[in-house]
């Protein structure tokens, strides 16, 4: 008999109703990976921030019908992945686990334990590792799994910034977007990722390095020499200094250079408020105000068949132990100057992917 495998897909989650906006925000800011203060101070700060930001956030989600589409989208991805894995001969069942809103680790770990799998595979839907996303989700899962009595062997895919399926899917969608632009006008591609405070990166978080690696992989997969492109960051909040350049600054530079822009959400694999509101509405409005003649937004990879096949390849690789950056394999993806790499530090670093 084949092994029964539980594949757990992780994402941030989002409010499923207007009433859920404030508690969702509280859960987010009460995470030590987001605000690194001790309790009870972190609890008090999270309460204050979530109360202040709830009105603005509610307006954002109101544009989306009052809730986040992230859970439904992630469930579609999970179903698509499950089908590919089963078609490939694996007795695999996929589960969706959200970090800051339901279904969260406690509920999902109990469901996985009830399944009694022979092996659990943890697959974050964050292609690029960060302490604020992947590490936080996995730490929360470990606690919930212990409480649930989940004792099955567990393997983890920590990141996959240059996975060929991911790069090919983004390149395919980017090629379609480029074909829709005015061929008589110069075009610049803005690869936009969610930003991080500089102090997080200064502690060794490898996220910017991995975002750059994904961008290089997509440009190679696209196969267009001389592509005018840049990596930039969005979604800045709070008074801290964040990594850059910001997408706002890049839109201003594009206006000054008189180029049209194609915006690629390079660190998001699912549609949610950062893509459907920030990129599609807020930054498009800003581009119009700056006089940019063309603004095209590339869709996220979502259920693109090549991306789903890439996730299936990650699962197969992790199960076989034949590769794929995962702490269980000990293979190090990031270079030695990225101390936040989650893989074993004693293994040699890979060269930066092209």
GROMACS .gro file of C-alpha atoms in nm, residues 38-354:
model
  317
   38UNK     CA    1   0.767   4.086   2.479
   39UNK     CA    2   0.421   4.025   2.619
   40UNK     CA    3   0.213   4.195   2.747
   41UNK     CA    4   0.355   4.495   2.564
   42UNK     CA    5   0.310   4.332   2.223
   43UNK     CA    6  -0.055   4.256   2.307
   44UNK     CA    7  -0.117   4.621   2.396
   45UNK     CA    8   0.056   4.750   2.082
   46UNK     CA    9  -0.131   4.501   1.862
   47UNK     CA   10  -0.461   4.609   2.017
   48UNK     CA   11  -0.382   4.974   1.951
   49UNK     CA   12  -0.267   4.926   1.591
   50UNK     CA   13  -0.552   4.693   1.497
   51UNK     CA   14  -0.807   4.936   1.637
   52UNK     CA   15  -0.656   5.229   1.448
   53UNK     CA   16  -0.611   5.044   1.118
   54UNK     CA   17  -0.944   4.861   1.121
   55UNK     CA   18  -1.139   5.144   0.956
   56UNK     CA   19  -0.894   5.182   0.667
   57UNK     CA   20  -0.860   4.806   0.624
   58UNK     CA   21  -1.238   4.763   0.627
   59UNK     CA   22  -1.263   5.012   0.342
   60UNK     CA   23  -1.006   4.812   0.146
   61UNK     CA   24  -1.193   4.485   0.195
   62UNK     CA   25  -1.522   4.657   0.115
   63UNK     CA   26  -1.384   4.707  -0.236
   64UNK     CA   27  -1.349   4.327  -0.250
   65UNK     CA   28  -1.706   4.261  -0.137
   66UNK     CA   29  -1.635   4.273   0.236
   67UNK     CA   30  -1.388   3.986   0.262
   68UNK     CA   31  -1.055   3.858   0.134
   69UNK     CA   32  -1.056   3.621  -0.166
   70UNK     CA   33  -0.736   3.457  -0.044
   71UNK     CA   34  -0.891   3.154   0.124
   72UNK     CA   35  -1.105   3.059  -0.174
   73UNK     CA   36  -0.811   3.106  -0.407
   74UNK     CA   37  -0.580   2.898  -0.187
   75UNK     CA   38  -0.838   2.621  -0.167
   76UNK     CA   39  -0.852   2.611  -0.546
   77UNK     CA   40  -0.474   2.582  -0.557
   78UNK     CA   41  -0.482   2.305  -0.297
   79UNK     CA   42  -0.745   2.113  -0.494
   80UNK     CA   43  -0.549   2.151  -0.817
   81UNK     CA   44  -0.230   2.031  -0.649
   82UNK     CA   45  -0.407   1.735  -0.490
   83UNK     CA   46  -0.539   1.627  -0.830
   84UNK     CA   47  -0.194   1.647  -0.992
   85UNK     CA   48  -0.036   1.451  -0.707
   86UNK     CA   49  -0.303   1.181  -0.720
   87UNK     CA   50  -0.277   1.160  -1.097
   88UNK     CA   51   0.094   1.101  -1.038
   89UNK     CA   52   0.023   0.805  -0.814
   90UNK     CA   53   0.053   0.962  -0.470
   91UNK     CA   54  -0.209   0.902  -0.202
   92UNK     CA   55  -0.202   1.270  -0.109
   93UNK     CA   56  -0.457   1.491   0.062
   94UNK     CA   57  -0.405   1.867   0.071
   95UNK     CA   58  -0.496   2.098   0.358
   96UNK     CA   59  -0.506   2.479   0.370
   97UNK     CA   60  -0.364   2.650   0.679
   98UNK     CA   61  -0.379   3.027   0.731
   99UNK     CA   62  -0.163   3.218   0.975
  100UNK     CA   63  -0.387   3.503   1.091
  101UNK     CA   64  -0.744   3.393   1.017
  102UNK     CA   65  -0.937   3.072   0.983
  103UNK     CA   66  -0.858   2.794   0.918
  104UNK     CA   67  -0.552   2.835   1.140
  105UNK     CA   68  -0.294   2.589   1.268
  106UNK     CA   69  -0.489   2.455   1.566
  107UNK     CA   70  -0.787   2.354   1.351
  108UNK     CA   71  -0.583   2.221   1.060
  109UNK     CA   72  -0.335   2.026   1.274
  110UNK     CA   73  -0.627   1.851   1.443
  111UNK     CA   74  -0.772   1.761   1.103
  112UNK     CA   75  -0.438   1.626   0.983
  113UNK     CA   76  -0.396   1.424   1.302
  114UNK     CA   77  -0.744   1.275   1.253
  115UNK     CA   78  -0.639   1.164   0.906
  116UNK     CA   79  -0.347   0.971   1.063
  117UNK     CA   80  -0.110   1.018   0.768
  118UNK     CA   81   0.213   0.829   0.725
  119UNK     CA   82   0.394   1.152   0.640
  120UNK     CA   83   0.324   1.526   0.651
  121UNK     CA   84   0.467   1.766   0.393
  122UNK     CA   85   0.463   2.138   0.479
  123UNK     CA   86   0.447   2.364   0.173
  124UNK     CA   87   0.432   2.741   0.233
  125UNK     CA   88   0.283   2.942  -0.052
  126UNK     CA   89   0.558   3.197   0.001
  127UNK     CA   90   0.815   3.125  -0.273
  128UNK     CA   91   1.070   3.347  -0.100
  129UNK     CA   92   1.159   3.270   0.261
  130UNK     CA   93   1.117   3.536   0.529
  131UNK     CA   94   1.115   3.520   0.905
  132UNK     CA   95   0.792   3.721   0.890
  133UNK     CA   96   0.604   3.471   0.673
  134UNK     CA   97   0.743   3.120   0.631
  135UNK     CA   98   0.924   3.101   0.964
  136UNK     CA   99   0.625   3.239   1.153
  137UNK     CA  100   0.380   2.998   0.988
  138UNK     CA  101   0.601   2.696   1.049
  139UNK     CA  102   0.668   2.787   1.412
  140UNK     CA  103   0.295   2.824   1.476
  141UNK     CA  104   0.233   2.491   1.303
  142UNK     CA  105   0.487   2.307   1.518
  143UNK     CA  106   0.315   2.424   1.834
  144UNK     CA  107  -0.029   2.327   1.705
  145UNK     CA  108   0.093   1.989   1.580
  146UNK     CA  109   0.235   1.906   1.924
  147UNK     CA  110  -0.094   1.995   2.092
  148UNK     CA  111  -0.287   1.787   1.836
  149UNK     CA  112  -0.064   1.486   1.902
  150UNK     CA  113   0.048   1.477   1.539
  151UNK     CA  114   0.341   1.235   1.543
  152UNK     CA  115   0.380   1.148   1.174
  153UNK     CA  116   0.721   1.226   1.019
  154UNK     CA  117   0.725   1.576   0.874
  155UNK     CA  118   0.920   1.726   0.587
  156UNK     CA  119   0.929   2.093   0.497
  157UNK     CA  120   0.979   2.294   0.181
  158UNK     CA  121   1.114   2.622   0.314
  159UNK     CA  122   1.131   2.820  -0.011
  160UNK     CA  123   1.151   2.788  -0.388
  161UNK     CA  124   1.241   3.126  -0.539
  162UNK     CA  125   1.385   2.980  -0.861
  163UNK     CA  126   1.154   2.680  -0.904
  164UNK     CA  127   1.123   2.632  -1.283
  165UNK     CA  128   0.743   2.598  -1.278
  166UNK     CA  129   0.707   2.924  -1.085
  167UNK     CA  130   0.945   3.110  -1.317
  168UNK     CA  131   0.783   2.969  -1.632
  169UNK     CA  132   0.430   3.052  -1.516
  170UNK     CA  133   0.520   3.411  -1.431
  171UNK     CA  134   0.709   3.446  -1.759
  172UNK     CA  135   0.408   3.317  -1.954
  173UNK     CA  136   0.175   3.568  -1.789
  174UNK     CA  137   0.430   3.846  -1.833
  175UNK     CA  138   0.468   3.770  -2.203
  176UNK     CA  139   0.092   3.805  -2.249
  177UNK     CA  140   0.095   4.137  -2.064
  178UNK     CA  141   0.385   4.271  -2.268
  179UNK     CA  142   0.200   4.179  -2.587
  180UNK     CA  143  -0.088   4.403  -2.477
  181UNK     CA  144   0.125   4.716  -2.444
  182UNK     CA  145   0.175   4.983  -2.709
  183UNK     CA  146   0.465   4.850  -2.921
  184UNK     CA  147   0.560   5.202  -3.028
  185UNK     CA  148   0.635   5.308  -2.670
  186UNK     CA  149   0.921   5.198  -2.441
  187UNK     CA  150   0.818   4.968  -2.156
  188UNK     CA  151   0.959   4.900  -1.812
  189UNK     CA  152   0.869   4.595  -1.602
  190UNK     CA  153   0.825   4.656  -1.231
  191UNK     CA  154   0.864   4.334  -1.030
  192UNK     CA  155   0.678   4.427  -0.711
  193UNK     CA  156   0.711   4.241  -0.381
  194UNK     CA  157   0.572   4.304  -0.036
  195UNK     CA  158   0.825   4.514   0.154
  196UNK     CA  159   1.004   4.454   0.483
  197UNK     CA  160   1.144   4.693   0.743
  198UNK     CA  161   1.518   4.737   0.695
  199UNK     CA  162   1.590   4.617   1.047
  200UNK     CA  163   1.438   4.277   0.965
  201UNK     CA  164   1.673   4.241   0.668
  202UNK     CA  165   1.967   4.367   0.874
  203UNK     CA  166   1.916   4.071   1.106
  204UNK     CA  167   1.987   3.840   0.814
  205UNK     CA  168   1.645   3.780   0.658
  206UNK     CA  169   1.720   3.647   0.304
  207UNK     CA  170   1.392   3.765   0.152
  208UNK     CA  171   1.530   4.046  -0.073
  209UNK     CA  172   1.801   3.816  -0.206
  210UNK     CA  173   1.542   3.553  -0.289
  211UNK     CA  174   1.306   3.807  -0.450
  212UNK     CA  175   1.595   3.914  -0.675
  213UNK     CA  176   1.665   3.547  -0.753
  214UNK     CA  177   1.303   3.492  -0.860
  215UNK     CA  178   1.317   3.799  -1.081
  216UNK     CA  179   1.632   3.676  -1.252
  217UNK     CA  180   1.476   3.334  -1.307
  218UNK     CA  181   1.166   3.490  -1.465
  219UNK     CA  182   1.371   3.715  -1.693
  220UNK     CA  183   1.571   3.413  -1.812
  221UNK     CA  184   1.251   3.213  -1.868
  222UNK     CA  185   1.100   3.504  -2.063
  223UNK     CA  186   1.398   3.497  -2.299
  224UNK     CA  187   1.393   3.864  -2.400
  225UNK     CA  188   1.733   4.030  -2.411
  226UNK     CA  189   1.763   4.386  -2.290
  227UNK     CA  190   1.440   4.381  -2.088
  228UNK     CA  191   1.408   4.707  -1.894
  229UNK     CA  192   1.312   4.591  -1.546
  230UNK     CA  193   1.354   4.662  -1.176
  231UNK     CA  194   1.261   4.506  -0.843
  232UNK     CA  195   1.055   4.728  -0.615
  233UNK     CA  196   0.850   4.694  -0.296
  234UNK     CA  197   0.496   4.781  -0.190
  235UNK     CA  198   0.264   4.778   0.113
  236UNK     CA  199   0.476   4.987   0.348
  237UNK     CA  200   0.310   5.062   0.683
  238UNK     CA  201   0.427   5.233   0.999
  239UNK     CA  202   0.711   5.472   1.075
  240UNK     CA  203   1.006   5.232   1.027
  241UNK     CA  204   1.245   5.261   0.733
  242UNK     CA  205   1.166   4.992   0.474
  243UNK     CA  206   1.368   4.833   0.199
  244UNK     CA  207   1.344   4.989  -0.144
  245UNK     CA  208   1.305   5.114  -0.399
  246UNK     CA  209   0.934   5.159  -0.339
  247UNK     CA  210   0.688   5.109  -0.621
  248UNK     CA  211   0.584   5.472  -0.575
  249UNK     CA  212   0.940   5.586  -0.646
  250UNK     CA  213   0.961   5.360  -0.950
  251UNK     CA  214   0.634   5.494  -1.088
  252UNK     CA  215   0.772   5.846  -1.053
  253UNK     CA  216   1.092   5.741  -1.233
  254UNK     CA  217   0.888   5.576  -1.508
  255UNK     CA  218   0.691   5.897  -1.555
  256UNK     CA  219   1.012   6.099  -1.576
  257UNK     CA  220   1.153   5.853  -1.832
  258UNK     CA  221   0.826   5.854  -2.032
  259UNK     CA  222   0.789   5.476  -2.028
  260UNK     CA  223   0.479   5.261  -1.989
  261UNK     CA  224   0.489   5.005  -1.709
  262UNK     CA  225   0.400   4.641  -1.664
  263UNK     CA  226   0.368   4.546  -1.296
  264UNK     CA  227   0.444   4.189  -1.190
  265UNK     CA  228   0.345   4.073  -0.837
  266UNK     CA  229   0.663   3.868  -0.801
  267UNK     CA  230   0.619   3.755  -0.438
  268UNK     CA  231   0.245   3.685  -0.443
  269UNK     CA  232   0.106   3.361  -0.587
  270UNK     CA  233  -0.261   3.444  -0.517
  271UNK     CA  234  -0.489   3.740  -0.573
  272UNK     CA  235  -0.572   3.937  -0.259
  273UNK     CA  236  -0.592   4.295  -0.133
  274UNK     CA  237  -0.231   4.383  -0.223
  275UNK     CA  238  -0.291   4.292  -0.586
  276UNK     CA  239  -0.660   4.365  -0.638
  277UNK     CA  240  -0.665   4.696  -0.451
  278UNK     CA  241  -0.309   4.827  -0.415
  279UNK     CA  242  -0.183   4.733  -0.761
  280UNK     CA  243  -0.508   4.743  -0.959
  281UNK     CA  244  -0.659   5.056  -0.804
  282UNK     CA  245  -0.425   5.262  -0.588
  283UNK     CA  246  -0.105   5.243  -0.794
  284UNK     CA  247  -0.294   5.257  -1.123
  285UNK     CA  248  -0.453   5.581  -1.002
  286UNK     CA  249  -0.109   5.709  -0.908
  287UNK     CA  250   0.029   5.614  -1.249
  288UNK     CA  251  -0.253   5.802  -1.419
  289UNK     CA  252  -0.188   6.108  -1.203
  290UNK     CA  253   0.180   6.096  -1.301
  291UNK     CA  254   0.088   6.087  -1.668
  292UNK     CA  255   0.212   5.733  -1.736
  293UNK     CA  256   0.051   5.635  -2.067
  294UNK     CA  257   0.032   5.262  -2.008
  295UNK     CA  258  -0.017   5.061  -1.689
  296UNK     CA  259  -0.063   4.683  -1.714
  297UNK     CA  260  -0.079   4.449  -1.417
  298UNK     CA  261   0.023   4.086  -1.461
  299UNK     CA  262  -0.206   3.835  -1.282
  300UNK     CA  263  -0.066   3.617  -1.005
  301UNK     CA  264   0.019   3.259  -1.098
  302UNK     CA  265  -0.281   3.131  -0.898
  303UNK     CA  266  -0.382   2.797  -1.056
  304UNK     CA  267  -0.164   2.829  -1.365
  305UNK     CA  268  -0.103   2.465  -1.463
  306UNK     CA  269   0.274   2.510  -1.491
  307UNK     CA  270   0.287   2.659  -1.141
  308UNK     CA  271   0.077   2.379  -0.994
  309UNK     CA  272   0.302   2.126  -1.167
  310UNK     CA  273   0.596   2.308  -1.009
  311UNK     CA  274   0.441   2.270  -0.663
  312UNK     CA  275   0.388   1.900  -0.735
  313UNK     CA  276   0.754   1.871  -0.833
  314UNK     CA  277   0.850   2.031  -0.500
  315UNK     CA  278   0.640   1.777  -0.314
  316UNK     CA  279   0.791   1.486  -0.506
  317UNK     CA  280   1.142   1.620  -0.451
  318UNK     CA  281   1.089   1.670  -0.079
  319UNK     CA  282   0.942   1.323  -0.041
  320UNK     CA  283   1.234   1.162  -0.220
  321UNK     CA  284   1.497   1.371  -0.045
  322UNK     CA  285   1.651   1.430  -0.386
  323UNK     CA  286   1.679   1.804  -0.360
  324UNK     CA  287   1.481   2.122  -0.327
  325UNK     CA  288   1.582   2.368  -0.057
  326UNK     CA  289   1.443   2.224   0.264
  327UNK     CA  290   1.584   2.209   0.616
  328UNK     CA  291   1.534   1.832   0.620
  329UNK     CA  292   1.766   1.791   0.322
  330UNK     CA  293   2.031   2.026   0.457
  331UNK     CA  294   2.077   2.190   0.120
  332UNK     CA  295   2.155   2.558   0.149
  333UNK     CA  296   2.010   2.789  -0.115
  334UNK     CA  297   2.121   3.132   0.004
  335UNK     CA  298   2.483   3.252  -0.002
  336UNK     CA  299   2.690   3.267   0.315
  337UNK     CA  300   2.627   3.639   0.365
  338UNK     CA  301   2.257   3.563   0.426
  339UNK     CA  302   2.266   3.429   0.785
  340UNK     CA  303   1.888   3.404   0.801
  341UNK     CA  304   1.881   3.111   0.560
  342UNK     CA  305   1.675   2.836   0.728
  343UNK     CA  306   1.878   2.550   0.585
  344UNK     CA  307   2.162   2.397   0.782
  345UNK     CA  308   2.445   2.653   0.815
  346UNK     CA  309   2.715   2.387   0.789
  347UNK     CA  310   2.635   2.309   0.426
  348UNK     CA  311   2.794   2.503   0.138
  349UNK     CA  312   2.606   2.800  -0.001
  350UNK     CA  313   2.476   2.800  -0.353
  351UNK     CA  314   2.589   3.065  -0.597
  352UNK     CA  315   2.335   3.330  -0.679
  353UNK     CA  316   2.099   3.195  -0.946
  354UNK     CA  317   2.094   3.373  -1.281
   0.00000   0.00000   0.00000
